[in-house]
Tab-separated table of C-alpha atoms in Angstrom:
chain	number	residue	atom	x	y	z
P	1257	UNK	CA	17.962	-30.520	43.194
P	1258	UNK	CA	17.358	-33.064	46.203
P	1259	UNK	CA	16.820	-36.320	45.549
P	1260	UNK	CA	13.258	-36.749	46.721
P	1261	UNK	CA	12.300	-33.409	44.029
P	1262	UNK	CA	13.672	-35.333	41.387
P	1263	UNK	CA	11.517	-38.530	42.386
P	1264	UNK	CA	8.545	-36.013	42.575
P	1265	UNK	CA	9.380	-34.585	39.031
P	1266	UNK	CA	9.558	-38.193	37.752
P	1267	UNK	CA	6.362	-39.602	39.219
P	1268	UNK	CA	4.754	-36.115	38.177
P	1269	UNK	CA	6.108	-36.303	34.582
P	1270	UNK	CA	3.950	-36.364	31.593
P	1271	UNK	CA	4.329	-40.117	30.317
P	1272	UNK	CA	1.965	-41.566	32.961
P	1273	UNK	CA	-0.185	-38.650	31.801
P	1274	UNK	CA	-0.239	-39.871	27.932
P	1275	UNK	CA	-1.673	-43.150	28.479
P	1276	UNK	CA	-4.891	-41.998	28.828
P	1277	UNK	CA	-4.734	-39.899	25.849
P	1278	UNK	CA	-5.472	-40.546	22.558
P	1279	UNK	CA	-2.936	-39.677	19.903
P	1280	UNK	CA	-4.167	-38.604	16.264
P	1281	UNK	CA	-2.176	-42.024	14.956
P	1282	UNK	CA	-4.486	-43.925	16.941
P	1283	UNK	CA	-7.874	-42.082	15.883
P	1284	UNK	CA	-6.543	-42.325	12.336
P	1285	UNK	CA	-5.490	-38.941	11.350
P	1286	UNK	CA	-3.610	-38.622	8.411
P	1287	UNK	CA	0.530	-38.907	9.338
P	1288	UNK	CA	2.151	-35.134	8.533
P	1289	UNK	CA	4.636	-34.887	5.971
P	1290	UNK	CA	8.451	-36.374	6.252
P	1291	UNK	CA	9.383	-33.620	4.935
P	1292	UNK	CA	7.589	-29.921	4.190
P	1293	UNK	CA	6.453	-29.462	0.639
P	1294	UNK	CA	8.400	-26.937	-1.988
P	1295	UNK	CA	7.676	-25.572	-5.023
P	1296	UNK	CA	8.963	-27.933	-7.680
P	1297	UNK	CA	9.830	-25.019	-10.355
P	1298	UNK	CA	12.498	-23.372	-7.424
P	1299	UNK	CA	16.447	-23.603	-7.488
P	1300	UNK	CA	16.881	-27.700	-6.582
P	1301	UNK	CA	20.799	-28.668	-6.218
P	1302	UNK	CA	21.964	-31.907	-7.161
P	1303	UNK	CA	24.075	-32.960	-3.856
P	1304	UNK	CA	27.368	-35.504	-4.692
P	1305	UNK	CA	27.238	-39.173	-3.628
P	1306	UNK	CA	28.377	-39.553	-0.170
P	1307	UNK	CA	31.010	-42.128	0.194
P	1308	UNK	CA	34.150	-42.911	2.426
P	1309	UNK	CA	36.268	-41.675	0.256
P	1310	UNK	CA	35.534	-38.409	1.903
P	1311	UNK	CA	36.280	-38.778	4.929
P	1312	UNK	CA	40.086	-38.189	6.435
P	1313	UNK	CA	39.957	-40.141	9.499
P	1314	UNK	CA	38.611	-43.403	9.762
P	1315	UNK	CA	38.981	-43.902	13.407
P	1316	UNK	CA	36.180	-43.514	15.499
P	1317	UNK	CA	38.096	-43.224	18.589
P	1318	UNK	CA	40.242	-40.424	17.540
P	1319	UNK	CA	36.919	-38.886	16.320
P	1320	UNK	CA	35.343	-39.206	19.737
P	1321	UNK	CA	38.442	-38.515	21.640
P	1322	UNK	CA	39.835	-35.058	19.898
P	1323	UNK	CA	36.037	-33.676	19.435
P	1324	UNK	CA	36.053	-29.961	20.593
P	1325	UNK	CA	33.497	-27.361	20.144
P	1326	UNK	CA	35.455	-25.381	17.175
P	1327	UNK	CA	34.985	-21.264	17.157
P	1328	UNK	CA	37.939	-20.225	14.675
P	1329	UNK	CA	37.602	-21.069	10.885
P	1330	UNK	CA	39.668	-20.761	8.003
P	1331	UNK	CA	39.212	-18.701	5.404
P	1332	UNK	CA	38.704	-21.307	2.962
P	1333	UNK	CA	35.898	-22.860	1.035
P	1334	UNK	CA	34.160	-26.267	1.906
P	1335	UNK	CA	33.683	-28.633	-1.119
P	1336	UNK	CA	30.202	-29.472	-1.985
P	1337	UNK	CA	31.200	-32.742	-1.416
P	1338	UNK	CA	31.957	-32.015	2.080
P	1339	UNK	CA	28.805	-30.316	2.574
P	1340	UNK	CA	26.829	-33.083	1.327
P	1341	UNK	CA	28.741	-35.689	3.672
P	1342	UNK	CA	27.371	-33.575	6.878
P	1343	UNK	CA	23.324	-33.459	5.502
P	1344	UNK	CA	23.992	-36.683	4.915
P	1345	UNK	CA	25.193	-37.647	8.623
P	1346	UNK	CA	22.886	-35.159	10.288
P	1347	UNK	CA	19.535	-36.080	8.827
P	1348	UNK	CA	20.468	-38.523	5.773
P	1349	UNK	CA	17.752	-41.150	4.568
P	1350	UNK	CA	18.680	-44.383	4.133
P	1351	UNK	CA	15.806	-46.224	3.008
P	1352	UNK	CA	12.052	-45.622	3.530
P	1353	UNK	CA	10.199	-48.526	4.896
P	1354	UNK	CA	6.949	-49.169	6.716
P	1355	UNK	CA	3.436	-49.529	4.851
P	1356	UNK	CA	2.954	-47.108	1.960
P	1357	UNK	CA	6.943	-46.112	2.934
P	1358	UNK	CA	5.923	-43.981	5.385
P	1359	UNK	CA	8.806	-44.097	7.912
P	1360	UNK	CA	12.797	-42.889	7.249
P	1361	UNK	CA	15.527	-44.594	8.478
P	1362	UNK	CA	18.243	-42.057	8.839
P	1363	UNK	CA	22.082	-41.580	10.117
P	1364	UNK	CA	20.279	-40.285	13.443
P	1365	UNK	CA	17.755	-41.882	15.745
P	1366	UNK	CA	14.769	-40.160	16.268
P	1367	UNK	CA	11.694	-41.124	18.380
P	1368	UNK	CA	9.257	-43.377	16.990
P	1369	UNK	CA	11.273	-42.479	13.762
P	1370	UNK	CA	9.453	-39.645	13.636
P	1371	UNK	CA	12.509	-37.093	12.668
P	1372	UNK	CA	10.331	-33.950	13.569
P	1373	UNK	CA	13.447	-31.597	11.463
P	1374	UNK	CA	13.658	-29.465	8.633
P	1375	UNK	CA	17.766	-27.941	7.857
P	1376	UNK	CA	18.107	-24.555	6.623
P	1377	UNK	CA	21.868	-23.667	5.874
P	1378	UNK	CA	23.164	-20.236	5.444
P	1379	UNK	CA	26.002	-20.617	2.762
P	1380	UNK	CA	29.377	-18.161	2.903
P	1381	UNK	CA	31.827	-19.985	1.656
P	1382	UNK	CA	31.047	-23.514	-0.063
P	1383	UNK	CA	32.249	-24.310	-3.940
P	1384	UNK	CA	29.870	-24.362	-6.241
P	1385	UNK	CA	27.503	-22.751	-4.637
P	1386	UNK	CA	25.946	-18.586	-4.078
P	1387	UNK	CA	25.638	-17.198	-0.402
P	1388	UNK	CA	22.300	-17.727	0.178
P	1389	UNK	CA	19.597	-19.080	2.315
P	1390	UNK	CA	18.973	-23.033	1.614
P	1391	UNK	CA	16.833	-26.495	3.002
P	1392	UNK	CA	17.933	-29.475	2.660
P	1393	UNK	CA	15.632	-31.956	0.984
P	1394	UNK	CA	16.478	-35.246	2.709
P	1395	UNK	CA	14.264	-37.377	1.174
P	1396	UNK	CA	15.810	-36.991	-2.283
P	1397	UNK	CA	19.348	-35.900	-0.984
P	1398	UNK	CA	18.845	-32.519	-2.425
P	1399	UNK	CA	19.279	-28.403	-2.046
P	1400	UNK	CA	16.478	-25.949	-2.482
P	1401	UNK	CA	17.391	-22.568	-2.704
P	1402	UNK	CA	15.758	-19.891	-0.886
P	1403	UNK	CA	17.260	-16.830	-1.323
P	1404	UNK	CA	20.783	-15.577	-2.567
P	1405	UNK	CA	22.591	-12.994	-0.570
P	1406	UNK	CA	24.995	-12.819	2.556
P	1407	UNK	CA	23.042	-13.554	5.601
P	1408	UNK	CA	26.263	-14.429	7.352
P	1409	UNK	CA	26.213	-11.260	9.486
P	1410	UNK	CA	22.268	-11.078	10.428
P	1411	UNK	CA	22.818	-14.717	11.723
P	1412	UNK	CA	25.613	-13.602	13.755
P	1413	UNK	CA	23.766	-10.673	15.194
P	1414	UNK	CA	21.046	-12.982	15.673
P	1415	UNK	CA	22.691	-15.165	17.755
P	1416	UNK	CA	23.341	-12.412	20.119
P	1417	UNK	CA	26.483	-11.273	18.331
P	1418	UNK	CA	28.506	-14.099	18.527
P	1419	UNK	CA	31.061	-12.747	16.083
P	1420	UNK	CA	33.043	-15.559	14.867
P	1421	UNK	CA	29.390	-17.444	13.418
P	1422	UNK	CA	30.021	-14.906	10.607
P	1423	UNK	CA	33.304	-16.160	9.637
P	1424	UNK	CA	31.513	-19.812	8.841
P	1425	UNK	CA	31.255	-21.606	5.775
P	1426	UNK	CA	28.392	-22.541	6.668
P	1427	UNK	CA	25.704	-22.602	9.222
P	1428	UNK	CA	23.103	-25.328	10.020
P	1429	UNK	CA	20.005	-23.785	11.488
P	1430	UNK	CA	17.765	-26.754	12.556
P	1431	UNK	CA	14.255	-26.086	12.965
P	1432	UNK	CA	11.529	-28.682	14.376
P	1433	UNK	CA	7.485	-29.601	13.532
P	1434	UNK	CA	6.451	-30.482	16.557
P	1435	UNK	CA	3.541	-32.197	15.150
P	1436	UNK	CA	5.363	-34.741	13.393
P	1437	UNK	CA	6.015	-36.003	16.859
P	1438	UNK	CA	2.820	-34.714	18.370
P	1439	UNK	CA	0.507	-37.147	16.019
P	1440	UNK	CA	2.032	-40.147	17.903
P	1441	UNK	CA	3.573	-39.430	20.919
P	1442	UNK	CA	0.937	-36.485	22.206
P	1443	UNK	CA	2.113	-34.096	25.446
P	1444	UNK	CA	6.107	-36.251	25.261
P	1445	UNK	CA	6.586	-34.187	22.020
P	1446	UNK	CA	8.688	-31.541	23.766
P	1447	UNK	CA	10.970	-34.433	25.650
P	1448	UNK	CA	11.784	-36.455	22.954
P	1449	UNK	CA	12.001	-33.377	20.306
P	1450	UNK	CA	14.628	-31.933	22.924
P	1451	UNK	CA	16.656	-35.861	22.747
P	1452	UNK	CA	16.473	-35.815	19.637
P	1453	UNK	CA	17.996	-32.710	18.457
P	1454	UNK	CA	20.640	-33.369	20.745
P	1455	UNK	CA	21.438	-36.458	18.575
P	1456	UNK	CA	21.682	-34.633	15.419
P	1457	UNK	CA	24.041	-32.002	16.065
P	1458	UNK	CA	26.314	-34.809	17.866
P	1459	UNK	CA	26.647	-36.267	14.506
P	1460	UNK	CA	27.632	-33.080	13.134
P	1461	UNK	CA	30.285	-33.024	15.678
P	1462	UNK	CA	31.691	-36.460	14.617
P	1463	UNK	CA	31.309	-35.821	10.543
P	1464	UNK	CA	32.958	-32.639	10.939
P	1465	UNK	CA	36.120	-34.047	12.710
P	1466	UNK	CA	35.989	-36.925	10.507
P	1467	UNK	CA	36.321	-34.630	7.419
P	1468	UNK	CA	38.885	-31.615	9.057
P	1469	UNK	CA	36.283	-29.616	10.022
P	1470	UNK	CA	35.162	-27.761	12.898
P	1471	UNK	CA	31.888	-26.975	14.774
P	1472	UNK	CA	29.804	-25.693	17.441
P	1473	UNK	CA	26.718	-25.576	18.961
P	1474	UNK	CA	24.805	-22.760	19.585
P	1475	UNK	CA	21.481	-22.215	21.344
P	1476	UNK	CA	21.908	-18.767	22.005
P	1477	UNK	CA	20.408	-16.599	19.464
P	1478	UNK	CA	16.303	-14.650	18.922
P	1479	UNK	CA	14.457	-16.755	18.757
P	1480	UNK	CA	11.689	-14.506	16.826
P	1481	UNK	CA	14.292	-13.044	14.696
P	1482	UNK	CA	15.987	-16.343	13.876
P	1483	UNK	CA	12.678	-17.069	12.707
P	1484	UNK	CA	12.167	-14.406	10.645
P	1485	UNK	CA	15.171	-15.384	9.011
P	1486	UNK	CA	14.369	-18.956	7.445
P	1487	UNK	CA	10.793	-17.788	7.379
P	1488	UNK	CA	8.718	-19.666	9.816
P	1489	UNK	CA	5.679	-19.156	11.768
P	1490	UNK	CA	7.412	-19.630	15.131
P	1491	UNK	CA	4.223	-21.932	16.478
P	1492	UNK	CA	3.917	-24.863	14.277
P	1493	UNK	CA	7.518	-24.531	13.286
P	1494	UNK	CA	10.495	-23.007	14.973
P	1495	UNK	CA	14.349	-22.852	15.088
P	1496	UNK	CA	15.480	-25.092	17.709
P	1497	UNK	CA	19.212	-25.584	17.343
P	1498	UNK	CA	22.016	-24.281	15.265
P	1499	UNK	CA	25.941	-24.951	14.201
P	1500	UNK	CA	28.162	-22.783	12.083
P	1501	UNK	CA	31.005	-25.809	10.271
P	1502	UNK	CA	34.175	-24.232	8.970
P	1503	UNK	CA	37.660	-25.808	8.159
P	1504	UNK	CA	39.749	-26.264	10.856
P	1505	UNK	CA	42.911	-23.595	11.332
């Protein structure tokens, strides 16, 4: 793109737009949920402390310098432990602050603090634990379970066959509420939403290195049908991002 196009596309962009709209935070609408509501009699998981005694390389260099997207897995389990480590660093809570506690502060930046995400995981091959469709509760460090079964093929073939996604341990499908964002930052939703997912599966990256595990991300896939498969509406929420983890070989 020339130069001057990209000076159009900036002046043209929609932040100039915004300031002369009013967002629901600022006309006093009620702030959306941290975190969707569940039923409270389902399948919840107690998750294992996170600590640094799980993680196998201290170093953040050599965890920034020998990160590689990772498409061969071993045939071996994950802890629970393990598994807990990477909710933990991809959309964690550390403490909830603000008036009433309405704001996270998490492993991840997020605009605003608004963390717009919900995690689904399909499960293959983690200790402790059935195959089976799960979210992570972040707010109380937590599993729900969905559904038990292997879904480790279907999320291969949605993801336009990418075979080796089957052989995971696990795969983090991240969907988004775009009006967690919407309430306060109006028509920039889709900007920031887009920065911020990027920032989450980049911590993924590191945890899984720092652990001796592997991932990669993956963008590629139905949308409708990946959908169908955590079971969202696809309009006020929708996949956005996913990464199958597995040991490294």
């Amino acid at each position: 793109m020339k130069i001057e196009n990209i000076k159009k596309e900036v002046i043209q962009s929609n932040f100039p737009k915004s300031k002369t709209l009013q967002s629901d935070e600022s006309q006093g609408v009620r702030q959306p949920f941290l975190q969707k509501p569940y039923d409270e009699k389902a399948k919840i998981i107690e998750l294992p402390e996170v600590g640094e005694e799980i993680v196998q390389k201290l170093d953040v260099y050599q965890c920034l310098k020998e990160r590689r997207s990772v498409r061969k897995y071993a045939k071996e389990d994950i802890t629970l432990k393990q598994l807990s480590f990477l909710l933990w660093a991809t959309q964690g809570v550390e403490k909830m602050v603000g008036k009433n506690k309405k704001t996270t502060y998490r492993t991840v930046p997020s605009g605003g603090g608004r963390h717009p995400f919900e995690t689904y995981l399909v499960i293959n091959q983690v200790q402790e634990l059935d195959k089976g469709l799960y979210r992570y509760l972040p707010l109380e460090h937590k599993l729900l379970q969905i559904q038990v079964g292997d879904f480790s093929n279907q999320v291969a073939q949605n993801s336009m066959g990418q075979k080796y996604i089957e052989n995971a341990a696990v795969v983090f499908i991240w969907s988004v509420v775009p009006y967690r964002t919407e309430w306060r930052y109006t028509i920039n939703t889709p900007k920031l939403v887009l920065l911020d997912a990027g920032h989450v599966c980049q911590n993924l990256y590191i945890a899984c290195e720092a652990i001796g595990c592997g991932t990669c991300a993956v963008a590629c896939y139905d949308q409708e049908k990946m959908d169908q498969l955590i079971g969202v509406d696809g309009q006020e929420e929708f996949t956005i991002y996913l990464a199958p983890v597995g040991k490294r070989i």
